[in-house]
XYZ file of C-alpha atoms in Angstrom:
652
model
C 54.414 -24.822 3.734
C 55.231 -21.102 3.239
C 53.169 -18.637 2.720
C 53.360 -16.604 -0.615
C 54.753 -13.154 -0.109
C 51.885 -11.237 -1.145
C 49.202 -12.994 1.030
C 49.394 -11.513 4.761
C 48.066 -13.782 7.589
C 47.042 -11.006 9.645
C 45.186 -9.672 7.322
C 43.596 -13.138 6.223
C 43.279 -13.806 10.762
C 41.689 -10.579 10.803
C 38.818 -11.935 8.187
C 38.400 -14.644 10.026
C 39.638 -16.918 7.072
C 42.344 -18.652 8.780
C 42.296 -20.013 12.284
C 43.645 -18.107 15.193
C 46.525 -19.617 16.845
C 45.515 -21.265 20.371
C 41.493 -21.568 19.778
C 40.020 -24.434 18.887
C 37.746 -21.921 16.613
C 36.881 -24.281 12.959
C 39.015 -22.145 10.024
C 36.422 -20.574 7.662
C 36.362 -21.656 4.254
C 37.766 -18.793 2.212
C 34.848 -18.282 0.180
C 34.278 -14.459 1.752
C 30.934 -15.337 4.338
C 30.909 -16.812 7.621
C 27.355 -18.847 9.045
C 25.921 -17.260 11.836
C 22.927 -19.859 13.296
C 20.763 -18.172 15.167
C 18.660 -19.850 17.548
C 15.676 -17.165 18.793
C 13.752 -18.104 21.587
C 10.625 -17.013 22.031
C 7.758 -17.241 25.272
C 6.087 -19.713 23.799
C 8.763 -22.357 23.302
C 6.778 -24.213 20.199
C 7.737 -20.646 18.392
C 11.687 -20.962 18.893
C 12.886 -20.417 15.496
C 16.468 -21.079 14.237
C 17.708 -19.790 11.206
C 21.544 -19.813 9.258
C 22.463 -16.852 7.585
C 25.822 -16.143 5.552
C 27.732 -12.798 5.969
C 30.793 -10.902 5.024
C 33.582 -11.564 7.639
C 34.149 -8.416 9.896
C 29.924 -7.745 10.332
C 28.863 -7.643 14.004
C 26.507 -9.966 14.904
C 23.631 -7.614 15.622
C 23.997 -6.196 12.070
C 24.083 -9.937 10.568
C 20.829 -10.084 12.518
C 18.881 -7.175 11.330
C 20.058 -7.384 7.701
C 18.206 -10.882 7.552
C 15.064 -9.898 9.952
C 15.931 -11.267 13.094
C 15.147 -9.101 15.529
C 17.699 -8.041 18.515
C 16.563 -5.808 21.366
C 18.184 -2.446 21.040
C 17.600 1.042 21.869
C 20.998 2.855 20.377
C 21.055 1.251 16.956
C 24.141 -1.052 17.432
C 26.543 1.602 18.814
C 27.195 -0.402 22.000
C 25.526 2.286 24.008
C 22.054 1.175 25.375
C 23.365 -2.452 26.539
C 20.564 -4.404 25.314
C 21.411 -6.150 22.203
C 22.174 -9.641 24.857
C 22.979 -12.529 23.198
C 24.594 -15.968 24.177
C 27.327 -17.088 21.725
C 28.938 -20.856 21.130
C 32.174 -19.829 22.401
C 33.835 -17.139 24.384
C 34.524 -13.662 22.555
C 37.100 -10.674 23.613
C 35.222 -8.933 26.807
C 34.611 -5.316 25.436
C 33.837 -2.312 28.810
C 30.605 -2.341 27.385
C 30.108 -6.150 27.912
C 31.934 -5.569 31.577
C 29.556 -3.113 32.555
C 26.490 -5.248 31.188
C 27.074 -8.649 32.438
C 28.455 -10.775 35.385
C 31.800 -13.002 35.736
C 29.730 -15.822 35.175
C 27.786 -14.476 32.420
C 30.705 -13.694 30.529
C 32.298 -16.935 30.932
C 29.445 -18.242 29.569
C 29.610 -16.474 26.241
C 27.064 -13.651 26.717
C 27.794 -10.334 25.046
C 26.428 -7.521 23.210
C 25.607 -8.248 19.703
C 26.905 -4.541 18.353
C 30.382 -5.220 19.388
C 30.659 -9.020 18.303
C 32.372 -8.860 14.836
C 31.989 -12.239 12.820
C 34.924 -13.221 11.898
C 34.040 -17.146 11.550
C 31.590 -19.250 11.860
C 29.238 -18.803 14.729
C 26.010 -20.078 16.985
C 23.672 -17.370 18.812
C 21.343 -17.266 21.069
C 18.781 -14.655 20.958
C 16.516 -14.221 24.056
C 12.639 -12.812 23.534
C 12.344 -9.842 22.251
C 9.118 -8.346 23.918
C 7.137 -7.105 20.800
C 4.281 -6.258 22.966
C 5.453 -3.848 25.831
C 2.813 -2.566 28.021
C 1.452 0.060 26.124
C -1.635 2.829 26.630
C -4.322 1.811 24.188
C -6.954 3.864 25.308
C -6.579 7.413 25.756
C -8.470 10.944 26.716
C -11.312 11.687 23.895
C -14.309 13.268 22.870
C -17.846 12.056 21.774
C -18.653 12.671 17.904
C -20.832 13.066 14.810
C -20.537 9.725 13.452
C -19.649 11.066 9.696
C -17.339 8.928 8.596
C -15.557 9.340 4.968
C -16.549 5.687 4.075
C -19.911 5.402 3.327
C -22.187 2.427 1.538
C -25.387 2.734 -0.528
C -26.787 -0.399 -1.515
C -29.103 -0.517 -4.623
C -31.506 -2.266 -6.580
C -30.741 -1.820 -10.251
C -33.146 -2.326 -13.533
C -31.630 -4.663 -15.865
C -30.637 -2.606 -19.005
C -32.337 -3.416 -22.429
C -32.360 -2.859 -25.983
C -34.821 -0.018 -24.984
C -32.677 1.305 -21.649
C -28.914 1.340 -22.597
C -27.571 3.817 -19.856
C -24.195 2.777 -19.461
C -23.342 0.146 -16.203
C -21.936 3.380 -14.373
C -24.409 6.123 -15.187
C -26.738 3.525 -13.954
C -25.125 3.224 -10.797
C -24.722 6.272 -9.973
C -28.483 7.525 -10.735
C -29.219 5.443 -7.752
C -27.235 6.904 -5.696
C -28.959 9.918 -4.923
C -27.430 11.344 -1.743
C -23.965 11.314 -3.135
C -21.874 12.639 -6.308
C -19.240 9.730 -6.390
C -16.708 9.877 -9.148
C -15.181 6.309 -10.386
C -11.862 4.885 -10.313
C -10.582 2.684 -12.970
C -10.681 -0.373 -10.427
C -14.574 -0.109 -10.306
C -14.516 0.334 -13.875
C -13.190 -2.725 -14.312
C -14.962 -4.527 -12.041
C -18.182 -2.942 -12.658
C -19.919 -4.933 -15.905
C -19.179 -8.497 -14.136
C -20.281 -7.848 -10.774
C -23.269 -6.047 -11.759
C -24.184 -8.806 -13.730
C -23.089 -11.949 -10.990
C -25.447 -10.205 -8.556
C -28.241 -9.578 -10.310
C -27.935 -5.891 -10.206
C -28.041 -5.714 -6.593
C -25.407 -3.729 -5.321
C -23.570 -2.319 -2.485
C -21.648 0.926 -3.631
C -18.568 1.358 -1.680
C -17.668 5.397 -1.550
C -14.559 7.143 0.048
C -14.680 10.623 0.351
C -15.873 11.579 -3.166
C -14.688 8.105 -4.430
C -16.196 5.388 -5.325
C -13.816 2.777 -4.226
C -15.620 -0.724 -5.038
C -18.931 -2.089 -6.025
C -19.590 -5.178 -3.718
C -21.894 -8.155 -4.550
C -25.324 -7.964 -2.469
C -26.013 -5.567 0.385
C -22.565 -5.202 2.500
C -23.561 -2.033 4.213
C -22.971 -3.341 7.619
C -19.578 -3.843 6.917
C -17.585 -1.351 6.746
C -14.282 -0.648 9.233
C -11.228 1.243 9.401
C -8.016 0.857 11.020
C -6.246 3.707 13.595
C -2.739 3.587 14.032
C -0.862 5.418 16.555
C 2.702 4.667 15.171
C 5.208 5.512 17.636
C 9.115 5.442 17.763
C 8.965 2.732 20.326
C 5.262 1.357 20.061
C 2.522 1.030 17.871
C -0.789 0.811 18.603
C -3.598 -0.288 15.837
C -7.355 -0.114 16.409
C -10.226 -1.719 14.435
C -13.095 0.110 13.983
C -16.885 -0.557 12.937
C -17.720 2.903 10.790
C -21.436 1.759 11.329
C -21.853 1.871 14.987
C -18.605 3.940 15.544
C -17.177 1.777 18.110
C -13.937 0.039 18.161
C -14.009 -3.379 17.546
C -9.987 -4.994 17.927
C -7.034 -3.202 19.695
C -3.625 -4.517 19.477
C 0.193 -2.771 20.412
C 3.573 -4.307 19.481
C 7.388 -2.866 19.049
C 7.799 -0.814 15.862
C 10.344 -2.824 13.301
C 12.412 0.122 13.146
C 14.224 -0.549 16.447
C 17.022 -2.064 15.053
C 18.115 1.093 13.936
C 17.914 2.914 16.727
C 15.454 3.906 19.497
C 14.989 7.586 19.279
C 14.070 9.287 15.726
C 17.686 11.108 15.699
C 19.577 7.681 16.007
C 17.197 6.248 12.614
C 17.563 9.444 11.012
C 21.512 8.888 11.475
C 21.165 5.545 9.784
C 19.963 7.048 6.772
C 22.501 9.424 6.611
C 25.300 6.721 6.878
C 23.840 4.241 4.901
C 22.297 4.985 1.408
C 19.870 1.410 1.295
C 18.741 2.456 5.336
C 15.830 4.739 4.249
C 14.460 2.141 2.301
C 14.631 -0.808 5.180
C 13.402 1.863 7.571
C 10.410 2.179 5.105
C 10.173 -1.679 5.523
C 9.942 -1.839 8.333
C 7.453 0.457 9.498
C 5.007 -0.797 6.844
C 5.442 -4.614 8.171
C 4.799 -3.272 11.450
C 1.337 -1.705 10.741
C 0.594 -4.882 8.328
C 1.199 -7.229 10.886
C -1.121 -4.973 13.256
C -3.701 -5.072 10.746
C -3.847 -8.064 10.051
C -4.274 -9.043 14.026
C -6.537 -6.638 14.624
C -9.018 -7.957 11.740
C -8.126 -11.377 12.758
C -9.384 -10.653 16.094
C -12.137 -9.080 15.315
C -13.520 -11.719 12.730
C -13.312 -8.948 9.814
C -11.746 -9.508 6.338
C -9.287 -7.047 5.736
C -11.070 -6.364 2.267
C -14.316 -4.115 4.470
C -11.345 -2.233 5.715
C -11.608 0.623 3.832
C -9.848 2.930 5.046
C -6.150 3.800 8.088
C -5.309 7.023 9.908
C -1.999 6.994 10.800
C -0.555 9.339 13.577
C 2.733 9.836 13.904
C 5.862 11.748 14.562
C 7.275 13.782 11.800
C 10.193 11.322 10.997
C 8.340 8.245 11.895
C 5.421 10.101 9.043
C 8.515 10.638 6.533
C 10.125 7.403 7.064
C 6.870 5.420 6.865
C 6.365 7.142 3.572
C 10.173 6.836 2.082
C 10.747 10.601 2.512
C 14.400 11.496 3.363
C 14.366 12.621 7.014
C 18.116 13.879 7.189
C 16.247 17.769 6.830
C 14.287 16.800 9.991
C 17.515 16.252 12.368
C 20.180 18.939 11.306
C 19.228 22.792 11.600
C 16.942 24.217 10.654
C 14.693 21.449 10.974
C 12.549 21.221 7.898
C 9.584 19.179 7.138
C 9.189 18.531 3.467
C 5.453 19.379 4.124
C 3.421 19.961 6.862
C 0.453 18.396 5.531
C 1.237 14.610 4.059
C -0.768 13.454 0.932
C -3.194 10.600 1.461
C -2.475 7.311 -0.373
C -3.181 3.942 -1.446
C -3.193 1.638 1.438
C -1.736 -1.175 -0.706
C 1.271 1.533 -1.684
C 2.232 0.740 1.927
C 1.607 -2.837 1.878
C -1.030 -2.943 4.671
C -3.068 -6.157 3.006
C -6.164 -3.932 3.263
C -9.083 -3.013 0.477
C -7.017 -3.016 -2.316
C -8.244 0.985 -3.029
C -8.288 1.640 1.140
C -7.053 4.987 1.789
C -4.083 5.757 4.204
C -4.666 9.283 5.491
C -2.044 11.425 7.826
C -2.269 13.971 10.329
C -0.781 17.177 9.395
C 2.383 18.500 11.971
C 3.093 21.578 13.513
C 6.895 21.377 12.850
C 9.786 18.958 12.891
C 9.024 17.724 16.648
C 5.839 18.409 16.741
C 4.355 15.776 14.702
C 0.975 14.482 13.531
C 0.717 12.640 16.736
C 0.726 15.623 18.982
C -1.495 17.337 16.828
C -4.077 13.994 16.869
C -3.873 14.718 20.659
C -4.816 18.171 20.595
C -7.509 17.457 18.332
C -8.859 14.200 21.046
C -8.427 16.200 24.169
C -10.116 19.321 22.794
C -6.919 22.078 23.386
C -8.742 24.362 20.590
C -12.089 24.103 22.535
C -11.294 24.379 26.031
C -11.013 27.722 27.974
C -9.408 26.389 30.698
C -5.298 27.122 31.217
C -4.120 23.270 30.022
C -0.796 21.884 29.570
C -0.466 18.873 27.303
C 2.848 16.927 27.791
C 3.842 13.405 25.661
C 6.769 11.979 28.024
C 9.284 10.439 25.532
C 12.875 10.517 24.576
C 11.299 13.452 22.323
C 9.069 15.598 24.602
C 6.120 17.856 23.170
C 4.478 19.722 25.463
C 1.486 22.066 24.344
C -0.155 25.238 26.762
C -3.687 26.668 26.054
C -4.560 29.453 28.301
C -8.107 29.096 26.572
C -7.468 31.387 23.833
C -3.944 31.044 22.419
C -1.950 27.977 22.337
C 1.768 27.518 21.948
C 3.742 24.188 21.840
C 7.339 23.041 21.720
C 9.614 20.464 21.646
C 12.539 18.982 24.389
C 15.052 16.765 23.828
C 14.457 14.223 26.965
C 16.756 11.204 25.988
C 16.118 7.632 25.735
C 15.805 7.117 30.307
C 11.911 6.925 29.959
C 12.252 4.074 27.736
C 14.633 2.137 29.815
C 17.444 3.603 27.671
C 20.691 4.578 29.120
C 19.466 3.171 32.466
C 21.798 0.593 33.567
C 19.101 -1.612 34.454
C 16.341 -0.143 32.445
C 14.364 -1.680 29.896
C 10.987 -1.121 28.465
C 7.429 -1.478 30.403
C 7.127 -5.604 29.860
C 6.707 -8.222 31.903
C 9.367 -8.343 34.956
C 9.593 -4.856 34.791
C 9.674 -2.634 38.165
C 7.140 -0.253 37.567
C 6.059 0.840 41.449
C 8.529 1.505 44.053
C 7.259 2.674 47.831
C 10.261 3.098 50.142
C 10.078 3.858 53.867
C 13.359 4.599 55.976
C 12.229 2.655 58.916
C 9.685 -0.082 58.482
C 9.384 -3.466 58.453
C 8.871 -4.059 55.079
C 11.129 -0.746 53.870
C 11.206 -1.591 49.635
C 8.094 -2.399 48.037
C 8.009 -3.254 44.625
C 5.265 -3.072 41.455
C 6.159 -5.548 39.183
C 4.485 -5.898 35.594
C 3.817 -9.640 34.927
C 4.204 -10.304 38.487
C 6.846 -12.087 37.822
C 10.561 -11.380 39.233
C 12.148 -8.148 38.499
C 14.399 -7.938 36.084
C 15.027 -4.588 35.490
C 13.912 -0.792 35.676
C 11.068 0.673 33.250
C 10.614 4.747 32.654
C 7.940 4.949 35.552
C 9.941 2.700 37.927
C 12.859 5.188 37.458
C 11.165 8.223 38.436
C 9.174 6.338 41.442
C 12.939 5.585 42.341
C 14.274 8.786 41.952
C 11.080 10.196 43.962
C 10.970 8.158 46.471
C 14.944 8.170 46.926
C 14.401 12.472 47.291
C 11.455 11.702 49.848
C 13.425 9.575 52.324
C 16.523 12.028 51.675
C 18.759 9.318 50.393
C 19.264 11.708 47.599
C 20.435 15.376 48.200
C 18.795 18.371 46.181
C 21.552 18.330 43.310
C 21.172 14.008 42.883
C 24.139 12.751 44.457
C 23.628 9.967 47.136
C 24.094 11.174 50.234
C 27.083 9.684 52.480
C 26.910 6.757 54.446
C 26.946 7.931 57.801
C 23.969 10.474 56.913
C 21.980 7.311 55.170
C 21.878 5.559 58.390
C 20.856 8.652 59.975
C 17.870 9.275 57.968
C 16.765 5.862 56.432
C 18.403 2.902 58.978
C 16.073 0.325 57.128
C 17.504 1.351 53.695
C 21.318 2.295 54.421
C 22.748 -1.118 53.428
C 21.022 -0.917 49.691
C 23.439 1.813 49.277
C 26.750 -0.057 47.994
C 29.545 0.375 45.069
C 29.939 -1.059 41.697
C 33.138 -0.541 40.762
C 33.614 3.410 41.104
C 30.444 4.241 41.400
C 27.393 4.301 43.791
C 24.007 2.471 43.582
C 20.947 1.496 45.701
C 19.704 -1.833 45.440
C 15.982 -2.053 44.657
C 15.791 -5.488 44.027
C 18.105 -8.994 44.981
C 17.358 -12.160 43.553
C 19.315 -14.202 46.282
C 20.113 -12.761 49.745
C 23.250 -12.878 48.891
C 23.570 -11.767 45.432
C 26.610 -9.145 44.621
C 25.351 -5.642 43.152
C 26.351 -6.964 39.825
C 23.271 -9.427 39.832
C 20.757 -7.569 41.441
C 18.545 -4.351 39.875
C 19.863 -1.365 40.916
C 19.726 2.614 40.263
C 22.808 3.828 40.197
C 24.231 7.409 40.352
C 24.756 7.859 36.360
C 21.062 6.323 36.246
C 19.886 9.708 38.562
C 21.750 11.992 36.439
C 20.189 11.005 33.605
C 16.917 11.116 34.834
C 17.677 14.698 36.117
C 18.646 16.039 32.473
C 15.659 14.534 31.230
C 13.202 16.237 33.803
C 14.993 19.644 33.434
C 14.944 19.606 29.905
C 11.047 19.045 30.228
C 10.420 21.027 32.689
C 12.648 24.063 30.813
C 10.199 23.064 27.931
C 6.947 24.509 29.511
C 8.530 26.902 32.123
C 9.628 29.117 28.785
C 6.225 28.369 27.126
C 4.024 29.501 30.896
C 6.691 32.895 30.195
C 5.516 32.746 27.039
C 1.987 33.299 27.427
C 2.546 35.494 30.990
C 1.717 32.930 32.788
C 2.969 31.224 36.016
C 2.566 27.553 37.625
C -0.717 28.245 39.876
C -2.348 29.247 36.768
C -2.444 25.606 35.434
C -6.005 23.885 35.830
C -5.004 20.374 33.983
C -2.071 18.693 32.960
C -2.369 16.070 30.251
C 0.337 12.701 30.758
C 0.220 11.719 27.447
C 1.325 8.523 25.868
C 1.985 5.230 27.154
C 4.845 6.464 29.830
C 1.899 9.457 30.696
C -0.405 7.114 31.219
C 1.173 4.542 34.468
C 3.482 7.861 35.904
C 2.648 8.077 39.467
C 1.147 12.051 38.953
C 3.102 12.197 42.765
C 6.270 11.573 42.180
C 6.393 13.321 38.591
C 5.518 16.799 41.344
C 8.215 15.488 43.377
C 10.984 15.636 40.684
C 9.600 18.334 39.265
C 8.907 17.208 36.065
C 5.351 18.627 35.991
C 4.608 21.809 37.828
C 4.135 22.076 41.594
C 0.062 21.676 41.146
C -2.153 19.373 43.565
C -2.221 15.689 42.089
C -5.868 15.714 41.302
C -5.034 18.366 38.627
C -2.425 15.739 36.842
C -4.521 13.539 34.190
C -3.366 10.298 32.484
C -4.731 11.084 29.173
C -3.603 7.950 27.504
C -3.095 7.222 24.328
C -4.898 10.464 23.020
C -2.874 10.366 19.568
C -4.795 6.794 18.658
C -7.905 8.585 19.847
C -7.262 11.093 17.574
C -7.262 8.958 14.762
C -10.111 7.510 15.700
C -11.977 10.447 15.649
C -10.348 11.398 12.118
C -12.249 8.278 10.560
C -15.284 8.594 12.846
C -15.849 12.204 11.356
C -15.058 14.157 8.881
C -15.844 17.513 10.716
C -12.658 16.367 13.006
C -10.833 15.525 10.216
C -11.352 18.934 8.906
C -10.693 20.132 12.512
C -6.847 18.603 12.862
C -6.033 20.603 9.680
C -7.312 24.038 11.195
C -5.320 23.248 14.398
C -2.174 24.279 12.206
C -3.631 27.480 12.009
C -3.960 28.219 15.702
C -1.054 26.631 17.576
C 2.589 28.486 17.194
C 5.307 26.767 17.363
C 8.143 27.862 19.601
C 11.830 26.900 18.901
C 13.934 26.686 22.369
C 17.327 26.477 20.766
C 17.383 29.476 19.491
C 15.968 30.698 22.821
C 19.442 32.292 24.821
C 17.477 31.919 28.409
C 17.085 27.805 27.284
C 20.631 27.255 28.994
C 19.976 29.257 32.328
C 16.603 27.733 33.023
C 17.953 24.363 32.045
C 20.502 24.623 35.013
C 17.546 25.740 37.472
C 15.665 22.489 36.957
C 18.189 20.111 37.184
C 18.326 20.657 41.535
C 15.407 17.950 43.200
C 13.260 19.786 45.527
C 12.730 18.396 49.368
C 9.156 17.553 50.515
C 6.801 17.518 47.437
């Protein structure tokens, strides 16, 4: 039969609504979707969950995914960079350079590829491997004891019964007892107010936020009463349950933020907004199911119903703060860089669909400037920069570095654009700090047992996470398998200096690696975890632009390395860096180890301390007052001293 002249097959072929000639692909129905069953495994294998979804022809796969809530690992926000998104498909697709460079022979011939570049142009099955939604994460950090003043309070009373002779109103009433206290009532207690007084016999427990009075409970509640701390990262979030009556914490739990899909650094999510008009509002989605689920774990773990929570902090990033809130971010990633306020309003916790106290509060810490967020300021406030006199620098080791210096009476801060290779990104074999992970590496040029390998999980490698590649990187410089400007050094000089290591250094394709890890003896490169060259260089641009970071801030205070008394690793990369081999690269300052602190998660202890006490509540705030902010990009040194710290130095 012909075809009528004004329907193209091409174009139709190209839909994926008639079958390609020579595949034995089924020819999709016409009816403008394709079926994409997805099959995503899980850990426990009694949570696999498969699930059809129907799509216009021409969507990648990874896109099908995230539009319908399945979750695919990915760092670059489906732009084929970060080589994560793996998934196994029913039958063999076109092999893009980015699936060359990510998988084997025999991988490829058995239908693995990167979701991104997978368009789906008929009907298709997919397999989606774990996605590891809790990475090991800091959930402790550096603090400070405190007042125990929280904002939620409880009074419970004993009320007289009114009567033709005493007819205060059910309010006034309440509020006469209350004598400590000037509450002022919302229009939920109002409502609730004449039946509960009345169900419990006028006894009482008066729930009070602030200046609020939130609730009126049934009976004497007063010993519960709990809050929720969220440190809400790019890459992780942590949530912490805490009991407001003894102060202590009570649940901790971590998982991957929802907002990965879009893109692992705040520049690629603040992109997707940008390009796509409905993105804010998924982003939005996204973070809120993230801290919901969190909360809900945390009180589940802790035996608590979510109604005594009556109150979340939430530290954050500037973007993650906007995003989280459904503020457009696009001001926050194109000069100049402008918040849309420095100081976020507090809200309903319900607004953000936490599942809390129905009139919980969600409070925010206020930010120095477009990368210096709430977060940084929550770990000023837990590691005490404004009250310390000794010279401190303060450094959170992401793709987006903040590093703070307090020479005991001025501080300073700034912001340096690391990349994505602490977080496994960009890293051939990197991925993030979960189980199978390499996150120790000794080498030694001439021993018996020359590579030895920490492994989280100890369970078999499987790739590289940020701490592994600097340990690498460090102990590659230390041996001299590495030269001073990160190329590998030649062959004939390897097996001069490290005999015991030499034959780790091989090829793939065009370029140099070194072997850390082979799961046969006789695996190729391909299948084995390596570091290779591009791996080193992106380390090195991440380290200088770092270490540029606080060399202009030490100038900027007239101050110079030996001056330092205490570094601060912050975060959850801070916290398992070897403080050695961060000297070695020269990603912290040339100081003796014992000055180079893990501080841990210091912006969840930070929020802690916001809903412990009001006082440090009050204290975050005046921290915007004290710290100035310097902008590097503007600075015309940035570029010289950028070039200076890329060279590794020789015996550190």
């Amino acid at each position: 039969m012909t075809q009528p002249p004004d329907i193209d097959p091409e174009e139709l072929r190209r839909e994926g609504l008639v079958t390609p000639p020579g595949t034995d692909r089924v020819a999709h129905d016409g009816a403008g979707r394709v079926e994409l069953a997805f099959t995503v495994e899980d850990t426990d294998p009694a949570r696999t969950a498969e699930k059809k979804v129907r799509v216009p022809p021409g969507v990648t796969v990874f896109d099908s995914a995230s539009w319908n809530g399945i979750a695919i690992d990915s760092t670059c926000g489906g732009h084929g960079t970060c080589h994560k998104c793996k998934v196994r498909l029913d039958r063999t697709e076109p092999v893009t350079r980015h699936d060359a460079k990510t998988f084997s022979a025999d991988q490829l011939d058995a239908g693995w590829r990167l979701a991104c570049l997978v368009k789906a142009t008929s009907d298709l099955k997919v397999l989606v491997p774990p996605l590891t939604t809790r990475p090991k994460a800091a959930t402790v950090g550096v603090g400070r004891q405190v007042i125990l003043r929280p904002a939620v309070q409880k009074r419970y009373v004993k009320l007289a019964e009114p009567t033709l002779e005493d007819q205060v109103t059910d309010l006034d009433r309440l509020l006469a007892a209350i004598t400590d206290l000037e509450p002022r009532a919302d229009l939920h207690v109002l409502r609730r107010l004449p039946k509960v007084l009345r169900e419990a016999d006028f006894k009482v427990t008066a729930v009070i936020v602030d200046e609020e009075l939130v609730d009126v409970e049934p009976g004497d509640t007063t010993e519960q009463r709990y809050a929720i701390a969220f440190d809400l990262g790019t890459t992780t979030v942590v949530a912490t349950l805490l009991d407001l009556v003894t102060g202590t914490p009570v649940a901790v739990a971590s998982m991957l933020n929802k907002q990965q899909p879009f893109g692992g650094d705040v520049i690629s999510r603040i992109s997707a907004t940008m390009l796509d008009p409905l993105a804010l509002e998924r982003l939005q989605t996204a973070a809120c199911q993230t801290l919901a689920q969190l909360a809900a774990q945390v009180c589940a773990e802790g035996e608590v119903d979510p109604a005594h929570v009556y109150e979340a902090c939430i530290a954050g990033n500037a973007t993650m703060t906007a995003l989280v809130l459904g503020i457009d971010p696009e001001p926050l990633g194109v000069a100049p860089f402008i918040m849309s306020t420095p100081l976020p309003p507090t809200v309903l916790a319900e607004d953000l669909q936490l599942g809390l106290h129905p009139r919980a509060r969600a409070v925010f810490f206020p930010a120095l400037g477009a990368y210096v967020g709430g977060d940084i300021v929550a770990g000023m406030l837990a590691s005490g920069m404004d009250r310390d006199k000794r010279t401190r620098l303060f450094i959170d080791v992401g793709t987006n570095c903040e590093i703070v210096l307090s020479d005991g009476d001025r501080i300073v801060s700034t912001a340096a654009p690391a990349g994505p290779a602490f977080e496994g990104g960009a890293i051939r074999c990197g991925m993030r700090a979960a189980d199978g992970a390499i996150e120790v590496i000794k080498l030694d040029a001439s021993g018996e047992q020359p590579v030895e390998l920490g492994v989280i999980g100890d369970v078999e490698p499987k790739g590289l996470c940020g701490s592994g590649l600097v340990d690498a990187v460090a102990e590659l410089v230390k041996v001299g398998l590495l030269d001073s400007s990160g190329r590998f050094v030649p062959e004939d000089v390897a097996k001069e200096l490290a005999p015991a290591l030499a034959d780790r250094l091989t090829m793939i394709g065009q370029e140099r690696v070194f072997v850390l890890h082979r799961p046969t003896v006789d695996a190729s490169p391909e299948e084995s975890v390596v570091l290779s060259q591009r791996d080193v260089r992106e380390l090195q641009f991440a380290k200088a632009a770092i270490s540029t970071g606080w060399t202009l801030l030490l100038e900027e205070l007239g101050l110079e390395h030996r001056d330092i008394q205490q570094v601060l690793l912050a975060g959850s990369f801070g916290s398992y860096l070897s403080a050695a081999s961060a000297v070695r690269i020269g990603l912290v300052p040339q100081l003796p180890v014992l000055r180079i602190v893990a501080a841990g998660n210091v912006a969840g202890e930070g929020a802690k301390m916001a809903l412990l006490s009001v006082r440090e509540r009050a204290g975050a705030q005046t921290l915007l007052e004290e710290v100035t902010y310097v902008e590097l990009s503007d600075r015309p040194e940035f570029n010289d001293r950028f070039v200076e710290q890329l060279a590794f130095s020789h015996g550190g």
